[in-house]
Coordinates of C-alpha atoms in Angstrom, one line a residue:
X3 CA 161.0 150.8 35.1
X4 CA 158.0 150.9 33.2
X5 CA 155.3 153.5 33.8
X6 CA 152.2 152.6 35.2
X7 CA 149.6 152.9 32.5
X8 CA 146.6 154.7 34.1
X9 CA 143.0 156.3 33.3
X10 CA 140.8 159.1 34.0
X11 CA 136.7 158.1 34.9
X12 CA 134.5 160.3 35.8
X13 CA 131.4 159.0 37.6
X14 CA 128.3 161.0 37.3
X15 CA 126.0 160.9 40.1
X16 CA 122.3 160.7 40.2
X17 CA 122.1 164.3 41.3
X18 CA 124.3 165.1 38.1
X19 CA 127.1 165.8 40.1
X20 CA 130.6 164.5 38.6
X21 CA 133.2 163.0 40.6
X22 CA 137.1 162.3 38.8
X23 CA 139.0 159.7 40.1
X24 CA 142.5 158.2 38.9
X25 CA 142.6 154.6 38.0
X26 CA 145.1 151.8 36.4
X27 CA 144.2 150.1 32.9
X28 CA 143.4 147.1 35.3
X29 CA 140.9 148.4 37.3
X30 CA 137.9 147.0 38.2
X31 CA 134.4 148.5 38.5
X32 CA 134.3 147.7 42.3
X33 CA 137.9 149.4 43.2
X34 CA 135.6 152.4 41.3
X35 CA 132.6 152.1 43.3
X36 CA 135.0 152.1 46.6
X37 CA 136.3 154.8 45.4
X38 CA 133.3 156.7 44.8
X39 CA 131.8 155.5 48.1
X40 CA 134.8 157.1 49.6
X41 CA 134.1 160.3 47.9
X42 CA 130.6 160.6 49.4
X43 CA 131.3 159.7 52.4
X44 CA 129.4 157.2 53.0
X45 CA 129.7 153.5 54.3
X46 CA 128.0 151.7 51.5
X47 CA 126.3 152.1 48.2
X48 CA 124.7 148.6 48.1
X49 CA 121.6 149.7 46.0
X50 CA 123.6 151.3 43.5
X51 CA 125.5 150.3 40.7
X52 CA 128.1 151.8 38.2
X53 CA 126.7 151.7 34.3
X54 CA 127.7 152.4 31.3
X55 CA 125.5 153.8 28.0
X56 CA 125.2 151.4 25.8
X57 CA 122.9 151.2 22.7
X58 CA 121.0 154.2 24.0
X59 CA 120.2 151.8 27.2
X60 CA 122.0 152.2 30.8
X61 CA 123.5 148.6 31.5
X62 CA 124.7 147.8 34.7
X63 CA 128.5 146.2 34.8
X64 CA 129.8 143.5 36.6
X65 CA 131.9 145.1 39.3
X66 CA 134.4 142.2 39.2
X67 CA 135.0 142.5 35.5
X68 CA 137.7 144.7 34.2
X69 CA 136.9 148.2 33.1
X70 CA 138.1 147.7 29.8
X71 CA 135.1 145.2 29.1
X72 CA 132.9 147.7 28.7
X73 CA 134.5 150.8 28.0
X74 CA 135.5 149.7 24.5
X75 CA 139.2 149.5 22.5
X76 CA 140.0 153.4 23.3
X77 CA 140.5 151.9 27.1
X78 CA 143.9 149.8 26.4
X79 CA 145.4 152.0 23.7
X80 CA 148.4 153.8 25.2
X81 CA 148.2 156.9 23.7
X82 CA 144.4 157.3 25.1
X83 CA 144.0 160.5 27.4
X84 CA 140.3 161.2 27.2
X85 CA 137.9 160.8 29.9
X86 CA 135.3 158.0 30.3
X87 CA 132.0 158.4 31.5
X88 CA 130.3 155.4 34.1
X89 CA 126.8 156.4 36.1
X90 CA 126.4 155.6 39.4
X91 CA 122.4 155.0 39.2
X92 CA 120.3 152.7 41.2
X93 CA 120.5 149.4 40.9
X94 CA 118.1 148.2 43.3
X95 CA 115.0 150.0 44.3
X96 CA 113.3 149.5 47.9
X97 CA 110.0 149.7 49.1
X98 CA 111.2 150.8 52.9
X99 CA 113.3 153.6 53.2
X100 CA 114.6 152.0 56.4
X101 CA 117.1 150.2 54.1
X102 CA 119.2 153.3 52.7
X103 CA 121.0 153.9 56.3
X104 CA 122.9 157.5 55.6
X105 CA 121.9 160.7 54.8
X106 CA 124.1 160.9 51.4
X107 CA 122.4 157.7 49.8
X108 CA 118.7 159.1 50.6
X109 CA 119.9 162.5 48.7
X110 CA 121.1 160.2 45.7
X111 CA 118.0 157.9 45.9
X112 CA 115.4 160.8 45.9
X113 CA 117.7 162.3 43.0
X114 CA 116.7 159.3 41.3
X115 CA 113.2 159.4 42.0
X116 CA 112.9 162.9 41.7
X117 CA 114.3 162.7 37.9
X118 CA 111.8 159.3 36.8
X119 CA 108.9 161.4 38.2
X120 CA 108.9 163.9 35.5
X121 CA 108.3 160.9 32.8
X122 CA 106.1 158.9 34.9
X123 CA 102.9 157.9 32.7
X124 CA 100.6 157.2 35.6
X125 CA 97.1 159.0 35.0
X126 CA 95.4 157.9 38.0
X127 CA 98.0 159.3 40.6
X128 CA 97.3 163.2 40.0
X129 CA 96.8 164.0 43.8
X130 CA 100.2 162.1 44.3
X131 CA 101.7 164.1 41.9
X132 CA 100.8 167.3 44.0
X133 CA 102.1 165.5 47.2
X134 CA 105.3 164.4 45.4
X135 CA 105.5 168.3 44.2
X136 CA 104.9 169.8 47.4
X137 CA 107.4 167.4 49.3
X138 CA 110.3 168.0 46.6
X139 CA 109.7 172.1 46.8
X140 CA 109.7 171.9 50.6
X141 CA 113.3 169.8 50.4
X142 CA 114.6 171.9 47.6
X143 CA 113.3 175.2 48.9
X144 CA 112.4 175.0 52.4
X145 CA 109.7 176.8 54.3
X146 CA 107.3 178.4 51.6
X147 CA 106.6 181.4 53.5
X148 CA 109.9 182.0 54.5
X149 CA 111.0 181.7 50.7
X150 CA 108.9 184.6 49.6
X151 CA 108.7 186.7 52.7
X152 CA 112.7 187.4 52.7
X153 CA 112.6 188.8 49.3
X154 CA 110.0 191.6 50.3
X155 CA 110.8 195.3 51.3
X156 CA 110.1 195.2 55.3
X157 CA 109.5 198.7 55.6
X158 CA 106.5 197.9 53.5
X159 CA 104.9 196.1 56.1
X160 CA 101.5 194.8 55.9
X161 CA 101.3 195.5 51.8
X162 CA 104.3 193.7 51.1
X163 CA 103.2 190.3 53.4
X164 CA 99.9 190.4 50.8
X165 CA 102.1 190.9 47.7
X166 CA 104.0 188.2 48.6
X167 CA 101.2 185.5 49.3
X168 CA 99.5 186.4 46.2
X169 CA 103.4 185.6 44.6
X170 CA 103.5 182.3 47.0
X171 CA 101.0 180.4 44.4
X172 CA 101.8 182.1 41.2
X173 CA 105.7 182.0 40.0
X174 CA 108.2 180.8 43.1
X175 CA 108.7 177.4 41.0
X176 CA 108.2 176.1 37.1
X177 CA 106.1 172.9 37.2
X178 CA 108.3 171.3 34.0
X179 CA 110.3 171.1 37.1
X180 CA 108.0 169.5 39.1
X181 CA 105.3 167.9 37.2
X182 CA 105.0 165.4 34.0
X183 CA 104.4 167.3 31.2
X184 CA 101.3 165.2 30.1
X185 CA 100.0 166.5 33.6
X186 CA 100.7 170.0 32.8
X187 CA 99.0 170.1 29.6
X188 CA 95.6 168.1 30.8
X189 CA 95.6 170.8 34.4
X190 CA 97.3 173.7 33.2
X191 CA 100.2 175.6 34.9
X192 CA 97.8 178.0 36.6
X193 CA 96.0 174.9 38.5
X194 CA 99.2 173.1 39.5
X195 CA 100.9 176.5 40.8
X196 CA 97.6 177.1 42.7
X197 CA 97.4 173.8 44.3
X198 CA 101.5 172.5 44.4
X199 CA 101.9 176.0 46.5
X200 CA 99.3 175.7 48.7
X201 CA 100.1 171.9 50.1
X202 CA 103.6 173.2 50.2
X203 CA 102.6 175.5 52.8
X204 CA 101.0 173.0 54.9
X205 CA 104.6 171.1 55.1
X206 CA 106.2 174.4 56.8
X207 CA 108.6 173.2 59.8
X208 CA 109.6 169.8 58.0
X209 CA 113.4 169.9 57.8
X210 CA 115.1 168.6 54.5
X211 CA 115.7 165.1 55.6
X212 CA 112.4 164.1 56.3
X213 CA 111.4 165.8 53.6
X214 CA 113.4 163.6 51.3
X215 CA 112.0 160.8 53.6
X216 CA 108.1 161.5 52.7
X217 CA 109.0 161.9 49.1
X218 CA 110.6 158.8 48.9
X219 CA 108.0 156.7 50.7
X220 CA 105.3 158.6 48.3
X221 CA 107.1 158.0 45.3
X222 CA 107.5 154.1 45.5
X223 CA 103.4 154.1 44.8
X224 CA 103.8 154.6 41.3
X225 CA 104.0 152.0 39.4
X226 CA 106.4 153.3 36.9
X227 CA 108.9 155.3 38.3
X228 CA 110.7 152.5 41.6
X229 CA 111.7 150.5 38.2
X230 CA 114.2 149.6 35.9
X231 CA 113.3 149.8 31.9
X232 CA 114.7 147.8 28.9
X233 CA 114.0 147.8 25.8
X234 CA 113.6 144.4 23.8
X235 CA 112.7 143.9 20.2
X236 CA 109.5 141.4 19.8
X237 CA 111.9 140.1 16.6
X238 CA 115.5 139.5 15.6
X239 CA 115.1 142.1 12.5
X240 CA 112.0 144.3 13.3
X241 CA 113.7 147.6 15.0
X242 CA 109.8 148.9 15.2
X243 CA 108.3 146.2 17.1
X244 CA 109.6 146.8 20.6
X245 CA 109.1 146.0 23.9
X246 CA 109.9 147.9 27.7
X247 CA 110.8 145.0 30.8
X248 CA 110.6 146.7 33.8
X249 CA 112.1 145.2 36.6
X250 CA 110.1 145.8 39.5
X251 CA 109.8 145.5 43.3
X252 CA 107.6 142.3 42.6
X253 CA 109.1 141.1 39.6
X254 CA 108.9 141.6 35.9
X255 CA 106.5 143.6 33.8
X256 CA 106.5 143.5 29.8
X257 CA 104.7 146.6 28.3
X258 CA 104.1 147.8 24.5
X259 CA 103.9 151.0 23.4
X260 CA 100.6 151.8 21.4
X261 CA 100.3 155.6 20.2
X262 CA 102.1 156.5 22.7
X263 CA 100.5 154.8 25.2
X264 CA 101.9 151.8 27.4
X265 CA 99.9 148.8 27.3
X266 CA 100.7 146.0 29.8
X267 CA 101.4 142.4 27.9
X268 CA 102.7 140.5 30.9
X269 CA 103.4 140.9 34.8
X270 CA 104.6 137.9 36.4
X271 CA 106.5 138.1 40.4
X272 CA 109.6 136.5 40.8
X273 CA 108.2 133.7 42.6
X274 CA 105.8 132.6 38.5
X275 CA 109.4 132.7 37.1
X276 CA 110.9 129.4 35.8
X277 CA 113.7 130.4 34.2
X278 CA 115.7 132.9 32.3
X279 CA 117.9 132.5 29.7
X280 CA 119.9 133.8 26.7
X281 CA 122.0 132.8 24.0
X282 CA 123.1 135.7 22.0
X283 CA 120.6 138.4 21.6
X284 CA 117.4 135.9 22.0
X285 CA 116.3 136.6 25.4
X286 CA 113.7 134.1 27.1
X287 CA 111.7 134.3 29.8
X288 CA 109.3 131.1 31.0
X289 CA 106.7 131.6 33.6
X290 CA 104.1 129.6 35.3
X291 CA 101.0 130.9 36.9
X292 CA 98.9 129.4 39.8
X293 CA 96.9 127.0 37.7
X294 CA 100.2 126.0 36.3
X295 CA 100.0 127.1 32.9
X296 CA 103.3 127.9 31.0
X297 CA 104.2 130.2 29.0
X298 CA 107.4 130.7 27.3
X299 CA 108.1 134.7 26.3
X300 CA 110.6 135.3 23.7
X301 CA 112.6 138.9 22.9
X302 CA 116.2 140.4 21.2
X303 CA 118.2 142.7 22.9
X304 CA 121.0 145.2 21.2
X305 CA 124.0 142.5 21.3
X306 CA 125.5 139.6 23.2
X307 CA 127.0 141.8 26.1
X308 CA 123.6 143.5 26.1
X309 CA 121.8 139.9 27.3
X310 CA 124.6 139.0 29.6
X311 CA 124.4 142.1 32.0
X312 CA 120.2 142.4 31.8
X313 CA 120.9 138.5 33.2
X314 CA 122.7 139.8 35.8
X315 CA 120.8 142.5 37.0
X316 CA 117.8 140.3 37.3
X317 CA 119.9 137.4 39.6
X318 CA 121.5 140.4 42.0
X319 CA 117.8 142.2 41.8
X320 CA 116.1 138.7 43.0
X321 CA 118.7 138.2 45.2
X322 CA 118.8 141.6 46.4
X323 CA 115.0 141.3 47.7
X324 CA 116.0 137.8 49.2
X325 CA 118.1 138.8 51.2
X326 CA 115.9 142.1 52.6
X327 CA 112.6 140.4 52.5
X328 CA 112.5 140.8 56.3
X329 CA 112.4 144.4 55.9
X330 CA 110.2 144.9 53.1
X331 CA 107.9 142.1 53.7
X332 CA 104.0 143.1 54.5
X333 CA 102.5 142.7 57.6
X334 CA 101.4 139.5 58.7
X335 CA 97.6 140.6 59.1
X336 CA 97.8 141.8 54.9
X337 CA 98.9 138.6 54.5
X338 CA 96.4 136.5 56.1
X339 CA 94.0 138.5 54.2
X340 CA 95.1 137.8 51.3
X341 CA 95.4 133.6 51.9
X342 CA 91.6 134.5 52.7
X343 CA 90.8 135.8 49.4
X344 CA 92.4 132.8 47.4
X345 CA 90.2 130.7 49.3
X346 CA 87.6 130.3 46.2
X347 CA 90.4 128.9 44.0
X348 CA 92.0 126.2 46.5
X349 CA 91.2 123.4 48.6
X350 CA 90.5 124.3 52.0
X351 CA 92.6 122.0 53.7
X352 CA 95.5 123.2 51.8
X353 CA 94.6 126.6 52.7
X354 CA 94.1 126.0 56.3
X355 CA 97.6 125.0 56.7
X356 CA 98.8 128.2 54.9
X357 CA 96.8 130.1 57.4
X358 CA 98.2 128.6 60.7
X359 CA 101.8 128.8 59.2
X360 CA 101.2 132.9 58.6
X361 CA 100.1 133.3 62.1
X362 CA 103.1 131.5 63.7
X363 CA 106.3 133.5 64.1
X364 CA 107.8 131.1 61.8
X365 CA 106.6 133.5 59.1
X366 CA 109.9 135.7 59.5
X367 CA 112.2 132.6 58.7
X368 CA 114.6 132.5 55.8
X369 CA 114.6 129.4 54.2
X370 CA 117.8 129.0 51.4
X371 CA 117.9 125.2 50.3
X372 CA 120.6 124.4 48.3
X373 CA 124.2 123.3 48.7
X374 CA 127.7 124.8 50.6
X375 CA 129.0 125.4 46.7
X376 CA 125.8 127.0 45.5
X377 CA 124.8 124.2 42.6
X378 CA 121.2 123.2 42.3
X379 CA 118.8 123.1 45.2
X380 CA 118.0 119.7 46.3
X381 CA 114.9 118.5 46.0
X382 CA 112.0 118.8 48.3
X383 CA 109.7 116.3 50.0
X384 CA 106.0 117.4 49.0
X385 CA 102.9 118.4 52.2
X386 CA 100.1 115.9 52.3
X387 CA 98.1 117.9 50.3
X388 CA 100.7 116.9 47.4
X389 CA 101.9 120.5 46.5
X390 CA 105.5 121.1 47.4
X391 CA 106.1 123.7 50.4
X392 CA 106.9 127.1 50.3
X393 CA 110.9 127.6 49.9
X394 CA 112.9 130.4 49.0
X395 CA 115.7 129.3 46.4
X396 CA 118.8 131.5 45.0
X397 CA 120.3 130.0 42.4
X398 CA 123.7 130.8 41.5
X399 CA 125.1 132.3 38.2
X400 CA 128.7 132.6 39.1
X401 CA 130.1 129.7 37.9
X402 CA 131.5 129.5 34.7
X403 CA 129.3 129.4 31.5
X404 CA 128.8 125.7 29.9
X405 CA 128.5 124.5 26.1
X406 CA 128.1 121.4 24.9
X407 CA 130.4 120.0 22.1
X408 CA 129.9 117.0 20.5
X409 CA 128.1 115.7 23.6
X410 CA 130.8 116.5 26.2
X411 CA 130.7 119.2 28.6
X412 CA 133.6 121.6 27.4
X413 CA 133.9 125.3 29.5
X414 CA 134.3 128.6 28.1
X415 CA 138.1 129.6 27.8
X416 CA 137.2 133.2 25.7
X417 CA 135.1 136.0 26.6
X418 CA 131.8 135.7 24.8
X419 CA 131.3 139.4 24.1
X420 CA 135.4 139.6 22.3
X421 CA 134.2 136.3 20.2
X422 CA 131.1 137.6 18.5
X423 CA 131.0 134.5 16.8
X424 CA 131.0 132.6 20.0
X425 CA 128.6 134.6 22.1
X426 CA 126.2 134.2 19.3
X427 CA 125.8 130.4 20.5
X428 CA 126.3 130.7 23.8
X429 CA 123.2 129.9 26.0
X430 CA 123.3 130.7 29.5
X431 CA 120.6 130.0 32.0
X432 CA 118.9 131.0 35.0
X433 CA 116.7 128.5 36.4
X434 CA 114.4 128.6 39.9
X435 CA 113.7 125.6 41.3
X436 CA 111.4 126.7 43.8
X437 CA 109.3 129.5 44.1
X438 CA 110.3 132.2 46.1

């Protein structure tokens, strides 16, 4: 009987802890993931995802792929007995931390957060940063009092209490730790100690979890750090000339780093998105604003298998926030406001029916228009005022990829990324028909 060839992953978490697991050459990322999610203890991991490193990049996998996809030749060869490396890393950020139900997933998610803070470039948040520190140390450390009272001498009494306040502020934490180092070098460490310490004592009596909880919440204000950061090249040849997509809460942002500076080129929600698509490296992304201009935005990624999983993140991502836009949706009052403040730039009849349908409790409905196989959404009939309503679309990028030969439809039979030659002229597309 022949042996059962078989591998050994091991999974690093976001907290850098490294779980081993036993798997077949057959494996697939999700018979991982359950794995892991067994590991933990948890019930589900649904805003994570297992990645790989790849071109100096994290790229998420397709969990119903085979392993060996991704982890290179080394995988099948029999006589393999190394270990592989996959990250479990977030795949989906959230803006209420009402949708990460257990205890073990809010640990892993402020892991997360808690690492992107320390290279977040956001110059205006300084008094956040001082919240975020003080909410980390009390998590981390506990009680600030309690911290540096238990190492003094009791029989000291009175003296050592004042020693140890005086200590409290000064050299109970490093702030490389807990600060940006771009923030350390325009306050100082004596400032951030100073300050840092004394909101961590005004936290005393807030247990871990909620802890974790406030730093969470906190941390989703910056605008760089509840993202997930590509890097594109502006041309096919030019290594220099690069760009960073972030995939946000909202959408997409494209920014371009300028003497070490990031300067914001585009930001576009998912609902200005008209399609997305790829063929090869070329990446594409069209958008159309309000006043219905196009634009057409055009980047290279690091290989063929390099544009096929960004695709996918950015489906499951839009799909992700779909599917919880219940739960993350503003309240219906902000968004009244805000129909109020577009009023200079549309007609007000148009603007009056907006209005009446955000006050009605309709405004909570999920609306998914399109058919019981998930092809294109059928068309919709247009309001009186001749724009087409409001819809939320998903469009499906499971079925198999398309070419066209000679005029007739023809479908893929190879894998693109193990026919370089192929994958180099395969286009594959992502296309809204509605805005969501």
């Amino acid at each position: 009987m022949r042996k059962r060839q078989v591998r050994r992953v091991c999974v690093v978490l976001s907290n850098k802890q490294r779980l081993d697991c036993i798997v077949r050459v057959s494996s697939i990322g999700r018979q991982v993931l359950d794995h892991v999610t067994l590991m933990c203890g948890v019930r589900s991991l649904q805003i994570f995802g297992l990645a790989i490193f790849l071109e100096h990049e994290y790229l998420f996998v397709d969990l119903d792929q085979n392993l060996g996809k991704y982890l290179g030749k080394e995988w099948r060869r029999t006589s393999t007995k190394g270990t592989f490396l996959l990250f479990l890393r977030v795949q989906h950020y959230v803006e209420s931390v009402e949708l990460i139900k257990d205890s073990t997933s809010q640990e892993l998610y402020y892991s997360d957060l808690r690492r992107k803070m320390l290279d977040s470039l956001c110059d205006q948040q300084e008094l956040l940063f001082l919240q975020l520190a003080a909410a980390a140390l009390q998590a981390e450390m506990g009680d600030a009092e309690e911290q540096i009272l238990g190492d003094g001498d009791e029989q000291n009494g009175k003296e050592n209490t004042i020693v140890s306040e005086k200590k409290q502020n000064q050299n109970y934490f490093l702030p490389e730790d807990y600060f940006p180092s771009w923030l350390i070098r325009h306050r100082g460490r004596d400032f951030l100690l100073r300050h840092a310490g004394a909101l961590h004592t005004t936290l005393r009596g807030l247990v871990r979890p909620r802890a974790i909880r406030r730093f969470i919440e906190d941390a989703s204000a910056l605008q760089d750090v509840p993202v997930t950061v590509y890097t594109l090249r502006q041309d096919k040849r030019d290594v220099r000339g690069c760009v960073h997509l972030a995939v946000t809460l909202k959408g997409l942002c494209v920014h371009q780093e300028v003497e070490g500076k990031l300067h914001l080129l585009y930001d576009c929600t998912w609902k200005e998105i008209h399609s997305l698509t790829f063929r090869g490296k070329r990446f594409e992304v069209q958008t159309g604003g309000r006043l219905g201009v196009v634009s057409l935005m055009v980047y290279y990624t690091a290989s063929p298998c390099h544009s096929r999983l960004l695709l996918r993140h950015l489906q499951q991502t839009h799909r992700f926030q779909l599917d919880n836009r219940g739960t993350q949706r503003p309240d219906t009052g902000a968004r009244v406001g805000q129909l109020y403040r577009e009023a200079s730039i549309c007609d007000l009849a148009w603007l009056g029916e907006r209005l009446r349908c955000a006050s009605s409790s309709s405004l909570t409905t999920y609306n998914s228009v399109y058919n019981s196989d998930h092809t294109t959404p059928k068309p919709s009939p247009r309001d009186r005022a001749g724009r087409p309503p409001v819809i939320e679309v998903e469009m499906s990028v499971d079925d198999p990829p398309e070419i066209l030969v000679d005029g007739d439809r023809e479908l893929l039979v190879d894998d693109p990324t193990q026919v370089p030659w192929l994958a180099d002229g395969l286009c594959v597309s992502w296309v809204w028909s509605g805005h969501q």
